[in-house]
Coordinates of N, CA and C in Angstrom, one line a residue:
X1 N 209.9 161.2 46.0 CA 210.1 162.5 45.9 C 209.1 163.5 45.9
X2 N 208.6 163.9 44.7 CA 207.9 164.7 44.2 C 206.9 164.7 45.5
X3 N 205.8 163.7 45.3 CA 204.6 163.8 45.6 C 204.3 163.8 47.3
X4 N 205.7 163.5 48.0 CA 205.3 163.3 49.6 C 205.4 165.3 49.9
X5 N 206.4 165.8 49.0 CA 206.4 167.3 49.1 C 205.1 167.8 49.2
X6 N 204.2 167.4 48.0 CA 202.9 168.0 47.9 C 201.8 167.9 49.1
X7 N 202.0 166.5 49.1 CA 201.3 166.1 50.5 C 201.7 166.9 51.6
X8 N 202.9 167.4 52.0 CA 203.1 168.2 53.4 C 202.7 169.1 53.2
X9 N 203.3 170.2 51.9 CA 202.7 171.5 51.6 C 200.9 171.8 52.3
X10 N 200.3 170.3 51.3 CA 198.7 171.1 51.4 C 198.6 170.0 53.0
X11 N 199.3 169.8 53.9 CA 198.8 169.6 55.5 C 198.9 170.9 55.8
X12 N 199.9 171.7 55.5 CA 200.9 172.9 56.1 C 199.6 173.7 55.8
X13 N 199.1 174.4 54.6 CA 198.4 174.7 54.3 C 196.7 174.5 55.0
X14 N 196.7 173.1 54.8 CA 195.1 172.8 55.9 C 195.4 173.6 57.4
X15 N 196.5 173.3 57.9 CA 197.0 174.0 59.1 C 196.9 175.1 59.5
X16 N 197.3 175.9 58.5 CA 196.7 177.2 58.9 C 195.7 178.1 58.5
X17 N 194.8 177.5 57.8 CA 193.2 177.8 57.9 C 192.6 177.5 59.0
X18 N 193.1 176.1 59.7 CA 192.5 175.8 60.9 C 193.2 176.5 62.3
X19 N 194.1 177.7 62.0 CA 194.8 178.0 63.0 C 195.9 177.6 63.5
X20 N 196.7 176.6 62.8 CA 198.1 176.3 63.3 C 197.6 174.9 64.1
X21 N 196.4 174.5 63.8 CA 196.0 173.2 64.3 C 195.7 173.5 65.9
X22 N 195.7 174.6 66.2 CA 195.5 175.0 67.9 C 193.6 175.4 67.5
X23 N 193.5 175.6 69.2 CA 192.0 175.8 69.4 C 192.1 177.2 69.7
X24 N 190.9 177.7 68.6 CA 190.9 179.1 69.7 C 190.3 179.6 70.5
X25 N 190.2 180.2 71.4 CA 190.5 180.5 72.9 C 189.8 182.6 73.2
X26 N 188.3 182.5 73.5 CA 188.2 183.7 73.8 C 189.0 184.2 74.8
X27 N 190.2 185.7 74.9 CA 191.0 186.4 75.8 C 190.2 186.8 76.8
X28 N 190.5 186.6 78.0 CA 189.6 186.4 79.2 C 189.1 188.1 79.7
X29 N 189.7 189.1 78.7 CA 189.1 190.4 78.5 C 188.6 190.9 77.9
X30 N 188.3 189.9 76.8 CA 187.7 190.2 75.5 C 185.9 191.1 76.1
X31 N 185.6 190.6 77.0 CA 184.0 191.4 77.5 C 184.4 192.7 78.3
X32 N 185.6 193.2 78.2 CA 186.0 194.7 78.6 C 186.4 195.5 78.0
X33 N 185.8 197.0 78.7 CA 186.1 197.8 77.1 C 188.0 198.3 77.7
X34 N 188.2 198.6 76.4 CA 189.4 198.5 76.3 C 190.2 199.8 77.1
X35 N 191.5 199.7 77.1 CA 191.8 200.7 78.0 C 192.0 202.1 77.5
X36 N 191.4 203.4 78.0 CA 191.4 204.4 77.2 C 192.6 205.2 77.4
X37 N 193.4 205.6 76.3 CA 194.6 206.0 76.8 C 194.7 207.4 75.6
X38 N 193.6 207.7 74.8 CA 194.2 208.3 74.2 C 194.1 210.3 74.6
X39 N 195.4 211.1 73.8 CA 195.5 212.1 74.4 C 195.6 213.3 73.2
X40 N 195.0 214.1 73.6 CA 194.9 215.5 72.4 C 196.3 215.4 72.4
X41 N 196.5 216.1 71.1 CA 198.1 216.6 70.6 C 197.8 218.0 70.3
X42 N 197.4 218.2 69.1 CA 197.3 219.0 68.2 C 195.7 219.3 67.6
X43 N 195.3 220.5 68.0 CA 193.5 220.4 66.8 C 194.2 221.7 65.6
X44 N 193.6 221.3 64.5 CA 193.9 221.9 63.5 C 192.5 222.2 62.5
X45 N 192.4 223.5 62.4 CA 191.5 224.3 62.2 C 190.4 224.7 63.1
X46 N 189.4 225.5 62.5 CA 188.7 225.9 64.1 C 187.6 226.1 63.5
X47 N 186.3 226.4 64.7 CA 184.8 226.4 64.0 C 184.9 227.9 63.6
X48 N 184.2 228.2 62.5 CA 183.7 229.7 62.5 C 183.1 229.8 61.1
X49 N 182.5 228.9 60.4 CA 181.1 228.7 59.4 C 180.2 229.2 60.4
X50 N 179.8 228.6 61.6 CA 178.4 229.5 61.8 C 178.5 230.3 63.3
X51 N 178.9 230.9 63.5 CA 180.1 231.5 64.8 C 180.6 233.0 64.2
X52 N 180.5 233.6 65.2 CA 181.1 235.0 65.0 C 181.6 235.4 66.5
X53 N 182.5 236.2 66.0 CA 183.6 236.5 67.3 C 184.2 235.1 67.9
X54 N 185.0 234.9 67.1 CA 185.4 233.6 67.7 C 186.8 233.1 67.8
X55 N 187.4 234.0 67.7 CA 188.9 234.1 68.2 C 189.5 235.6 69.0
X56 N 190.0 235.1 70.2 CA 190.3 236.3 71.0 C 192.1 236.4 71.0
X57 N 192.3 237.7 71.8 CA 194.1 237.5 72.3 C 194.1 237.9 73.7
X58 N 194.4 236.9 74.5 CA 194.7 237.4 75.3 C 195.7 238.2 76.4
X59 N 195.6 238.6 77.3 CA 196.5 239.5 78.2 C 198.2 239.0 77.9
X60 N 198.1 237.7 77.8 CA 199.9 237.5 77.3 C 200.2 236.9 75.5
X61 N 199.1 237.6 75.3 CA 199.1 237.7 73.6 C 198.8 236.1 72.8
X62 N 198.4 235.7 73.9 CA 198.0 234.1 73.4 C 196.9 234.5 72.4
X63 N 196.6 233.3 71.8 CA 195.0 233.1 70.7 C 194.3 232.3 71.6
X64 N 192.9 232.5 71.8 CA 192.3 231.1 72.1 C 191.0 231.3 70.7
X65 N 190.3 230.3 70.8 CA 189.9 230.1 69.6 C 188.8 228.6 70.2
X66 N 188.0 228.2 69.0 CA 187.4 226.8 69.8 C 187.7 225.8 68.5
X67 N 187.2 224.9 68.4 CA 187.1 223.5 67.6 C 186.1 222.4 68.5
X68 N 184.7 222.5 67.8 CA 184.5 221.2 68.6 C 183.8 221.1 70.3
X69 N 184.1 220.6 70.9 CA 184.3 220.8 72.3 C 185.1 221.6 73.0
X70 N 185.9 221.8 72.4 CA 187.1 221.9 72.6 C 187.6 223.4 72.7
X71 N 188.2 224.5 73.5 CA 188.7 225.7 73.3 C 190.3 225.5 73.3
X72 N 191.2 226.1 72.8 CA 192.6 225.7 72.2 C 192.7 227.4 73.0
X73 N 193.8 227.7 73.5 CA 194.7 228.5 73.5 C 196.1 228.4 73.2
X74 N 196.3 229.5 71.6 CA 197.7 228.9 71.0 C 198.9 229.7 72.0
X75 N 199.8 229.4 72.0 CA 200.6 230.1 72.5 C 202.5 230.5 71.2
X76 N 201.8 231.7 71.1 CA 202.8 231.3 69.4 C 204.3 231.0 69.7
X77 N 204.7 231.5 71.0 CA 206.1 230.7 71.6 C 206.5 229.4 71.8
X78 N 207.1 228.8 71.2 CA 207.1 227.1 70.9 C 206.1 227.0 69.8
X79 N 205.3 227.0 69.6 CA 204.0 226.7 68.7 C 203.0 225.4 69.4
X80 N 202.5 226.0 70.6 CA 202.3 225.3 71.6 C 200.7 225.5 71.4
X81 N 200.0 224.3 71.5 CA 198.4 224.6 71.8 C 198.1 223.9 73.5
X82 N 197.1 224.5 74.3 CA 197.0 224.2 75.3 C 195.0 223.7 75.3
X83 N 194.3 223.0 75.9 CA 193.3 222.6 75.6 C 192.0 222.8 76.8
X84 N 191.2 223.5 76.4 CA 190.2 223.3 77.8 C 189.1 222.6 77.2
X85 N 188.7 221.3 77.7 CA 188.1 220.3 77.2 C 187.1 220.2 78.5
X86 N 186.0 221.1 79.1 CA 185.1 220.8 80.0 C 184.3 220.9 79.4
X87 N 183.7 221.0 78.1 CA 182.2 220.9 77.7 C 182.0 220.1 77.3
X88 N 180.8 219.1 77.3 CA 180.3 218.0 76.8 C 179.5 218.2 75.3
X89 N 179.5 219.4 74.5 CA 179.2 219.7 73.1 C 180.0 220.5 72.6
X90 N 179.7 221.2 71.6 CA 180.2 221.7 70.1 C 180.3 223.1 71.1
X91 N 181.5 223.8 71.0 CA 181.2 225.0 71.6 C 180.9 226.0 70.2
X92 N 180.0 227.0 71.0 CA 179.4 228.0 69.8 C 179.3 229.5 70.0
X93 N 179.9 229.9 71.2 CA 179.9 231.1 71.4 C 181.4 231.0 72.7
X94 N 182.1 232.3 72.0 CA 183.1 232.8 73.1 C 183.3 234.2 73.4
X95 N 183.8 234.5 74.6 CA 184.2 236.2 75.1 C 185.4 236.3 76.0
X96 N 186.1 237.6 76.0 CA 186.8 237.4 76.3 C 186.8 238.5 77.7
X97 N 187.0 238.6 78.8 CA 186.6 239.5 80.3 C 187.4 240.6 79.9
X98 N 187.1 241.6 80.2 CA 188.0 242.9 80.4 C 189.5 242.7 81.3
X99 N 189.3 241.6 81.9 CA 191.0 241.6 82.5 C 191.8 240.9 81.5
X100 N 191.1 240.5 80.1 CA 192.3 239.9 78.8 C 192.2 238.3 79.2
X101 N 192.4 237.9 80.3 CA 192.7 236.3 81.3 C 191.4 235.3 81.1
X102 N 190.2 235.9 81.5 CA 189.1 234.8 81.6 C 188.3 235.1 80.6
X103 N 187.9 233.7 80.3 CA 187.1 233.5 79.0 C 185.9 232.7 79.1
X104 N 184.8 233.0 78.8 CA 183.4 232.6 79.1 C 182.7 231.6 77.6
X105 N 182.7 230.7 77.5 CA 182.3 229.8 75.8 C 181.2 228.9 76.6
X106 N 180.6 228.9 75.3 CA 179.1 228.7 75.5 C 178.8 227.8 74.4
X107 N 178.3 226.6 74.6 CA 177.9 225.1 74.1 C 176.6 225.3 73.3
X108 N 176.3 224.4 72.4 CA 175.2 223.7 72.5 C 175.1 222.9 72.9
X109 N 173.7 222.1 72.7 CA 172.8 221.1 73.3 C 171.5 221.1 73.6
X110 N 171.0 220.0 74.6 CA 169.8 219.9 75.1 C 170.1 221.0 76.1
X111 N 171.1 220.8 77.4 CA 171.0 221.5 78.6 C 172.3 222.4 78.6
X112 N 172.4 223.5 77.3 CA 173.9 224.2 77.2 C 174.2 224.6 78.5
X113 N 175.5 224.6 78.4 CA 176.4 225.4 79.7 C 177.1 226.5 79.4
X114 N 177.5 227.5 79.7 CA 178.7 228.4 79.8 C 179.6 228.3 80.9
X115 N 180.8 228.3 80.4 CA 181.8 228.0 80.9 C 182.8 229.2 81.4
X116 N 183.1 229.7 82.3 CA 184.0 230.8 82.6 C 185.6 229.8 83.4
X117 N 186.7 230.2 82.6 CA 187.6 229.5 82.6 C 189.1 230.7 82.5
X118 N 190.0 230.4 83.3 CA 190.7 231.3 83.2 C 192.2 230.6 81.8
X119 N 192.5 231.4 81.2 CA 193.0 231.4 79.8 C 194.9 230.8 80.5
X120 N 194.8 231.6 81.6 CA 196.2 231.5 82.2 C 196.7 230.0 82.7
X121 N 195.5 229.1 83.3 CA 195.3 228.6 84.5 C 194.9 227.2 83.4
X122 N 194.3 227.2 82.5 CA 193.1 226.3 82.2 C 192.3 225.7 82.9
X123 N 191.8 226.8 84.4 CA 191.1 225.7 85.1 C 189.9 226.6 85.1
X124 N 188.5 226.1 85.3 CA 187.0 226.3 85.1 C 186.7 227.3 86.3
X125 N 186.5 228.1 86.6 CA 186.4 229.2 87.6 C 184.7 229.1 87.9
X126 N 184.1 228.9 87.1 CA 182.0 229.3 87.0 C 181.6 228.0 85.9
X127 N 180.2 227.6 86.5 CA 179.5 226.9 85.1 C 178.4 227.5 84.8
X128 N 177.6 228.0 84.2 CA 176.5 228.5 84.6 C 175.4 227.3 83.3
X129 N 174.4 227.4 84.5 CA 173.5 225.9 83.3 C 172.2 226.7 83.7
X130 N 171.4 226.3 82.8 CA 169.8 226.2 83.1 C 168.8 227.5 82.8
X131 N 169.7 228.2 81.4 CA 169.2 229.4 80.9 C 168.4 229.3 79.6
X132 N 168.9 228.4 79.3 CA 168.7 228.1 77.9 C 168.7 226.6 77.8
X133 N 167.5 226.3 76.3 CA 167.4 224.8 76.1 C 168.4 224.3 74.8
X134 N 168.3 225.1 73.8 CA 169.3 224.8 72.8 C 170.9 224.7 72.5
X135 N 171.0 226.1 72.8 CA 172.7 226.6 73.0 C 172.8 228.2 72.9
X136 N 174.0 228.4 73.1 CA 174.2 229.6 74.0 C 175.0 230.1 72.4
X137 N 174.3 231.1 71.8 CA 174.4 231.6 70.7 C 175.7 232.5 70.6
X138 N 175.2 233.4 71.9 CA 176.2 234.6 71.8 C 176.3 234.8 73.5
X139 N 178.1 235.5 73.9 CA 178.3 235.7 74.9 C 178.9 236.5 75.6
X140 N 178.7 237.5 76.4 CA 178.9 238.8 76.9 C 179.6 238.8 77.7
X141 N 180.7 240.0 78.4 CA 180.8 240.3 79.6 C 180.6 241.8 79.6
X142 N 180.0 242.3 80.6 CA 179.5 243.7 81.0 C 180.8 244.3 80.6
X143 N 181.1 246.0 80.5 CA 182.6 246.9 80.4 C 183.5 246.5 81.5
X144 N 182.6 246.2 82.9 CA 183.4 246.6 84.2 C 183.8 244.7 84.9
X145 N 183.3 243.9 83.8 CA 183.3 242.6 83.8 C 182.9 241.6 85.0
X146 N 181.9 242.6 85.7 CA 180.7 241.6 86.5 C 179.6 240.7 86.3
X147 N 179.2 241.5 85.2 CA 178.1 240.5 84.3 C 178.7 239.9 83.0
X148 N 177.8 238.2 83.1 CA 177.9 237.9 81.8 C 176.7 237.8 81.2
X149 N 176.6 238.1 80.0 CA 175.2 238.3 79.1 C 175.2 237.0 78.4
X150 N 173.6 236.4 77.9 CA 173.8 235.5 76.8 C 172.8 235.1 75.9
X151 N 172.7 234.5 74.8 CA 171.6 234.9 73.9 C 171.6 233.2 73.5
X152 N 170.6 233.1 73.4 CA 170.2 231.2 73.0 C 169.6 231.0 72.0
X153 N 169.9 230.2 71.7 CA 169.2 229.6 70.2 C 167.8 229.2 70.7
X154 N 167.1 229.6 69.9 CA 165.7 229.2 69.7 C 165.1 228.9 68.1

């Protein structure tokens, strides 16, 4: 009785320390990086500790605002955020054009960019690179909204 119990128990037991008594077997994709699937939802909160002017409204009374990389335009109808994710750093400066629509944000980095992007569209209209080494502090647009101005960290 008793003791043939005990005996199976501590096989059952050796067994699966050793895996079920199988061999194991590196997954023949284990040397690939994995598949990237993931997707913004929601950003919650925004930069503006070291940032000023950094939330606009625009022409259809949207917010845009930044976090990160990242520029969010809220849309307070649904409670909808929409995402322009073209800069490769911390955005640190934004403006908004005299037609209310396009929006100019300005990165840090080694080789900052400014970005001119329309607010309606989310698509990238201008890049402008190679003004500045650190990041683009502060950002303009002229009254008559031809020029964009911009001020760099140093």
């Amino acid at each position: 009785g008793g003791g043939e119990e005990g005996e199976e128990r501590e096989e059952r037991d050796g067994e699966r320390e050793r895996g079920g008594g199988r061999e194991w077997r590196k997954p023949m994709d284990a040397d690939e990086a994995p598949y990237n699937c993931l997707q913004l939802e929601h950003v919650y909160g925004y930069r503006g500790h070291d940032c000023r002017n950094n939330l606009v409204y625009t022409a259809s009374g949207h917010i845009v605002y930044m976090a990160g990389a990242v520029a969010i335009v809220y849309r307070k109808t649904g409670h909808m955020q929409q995402f322009y994710s073209a800069h490769t750093d911390d955005i640190i400066s934004l403006a908004l054009h005299p037609d209310n629509i396009i929006v100019a944000t300005g990165q840090v980095g080694k080789s900052p960019i400014v970005n001119l992007w329309s607010s309606d569209s989310m698509q990238t209209l201008a890049i402008l690179r190679g003004y500045h080494e650190r990041g683009i502090a502060s950002v303009s647009f002229s009254k008559d909204g031809t020029k964009v101005a911009t001020v760099g960290l140093y």
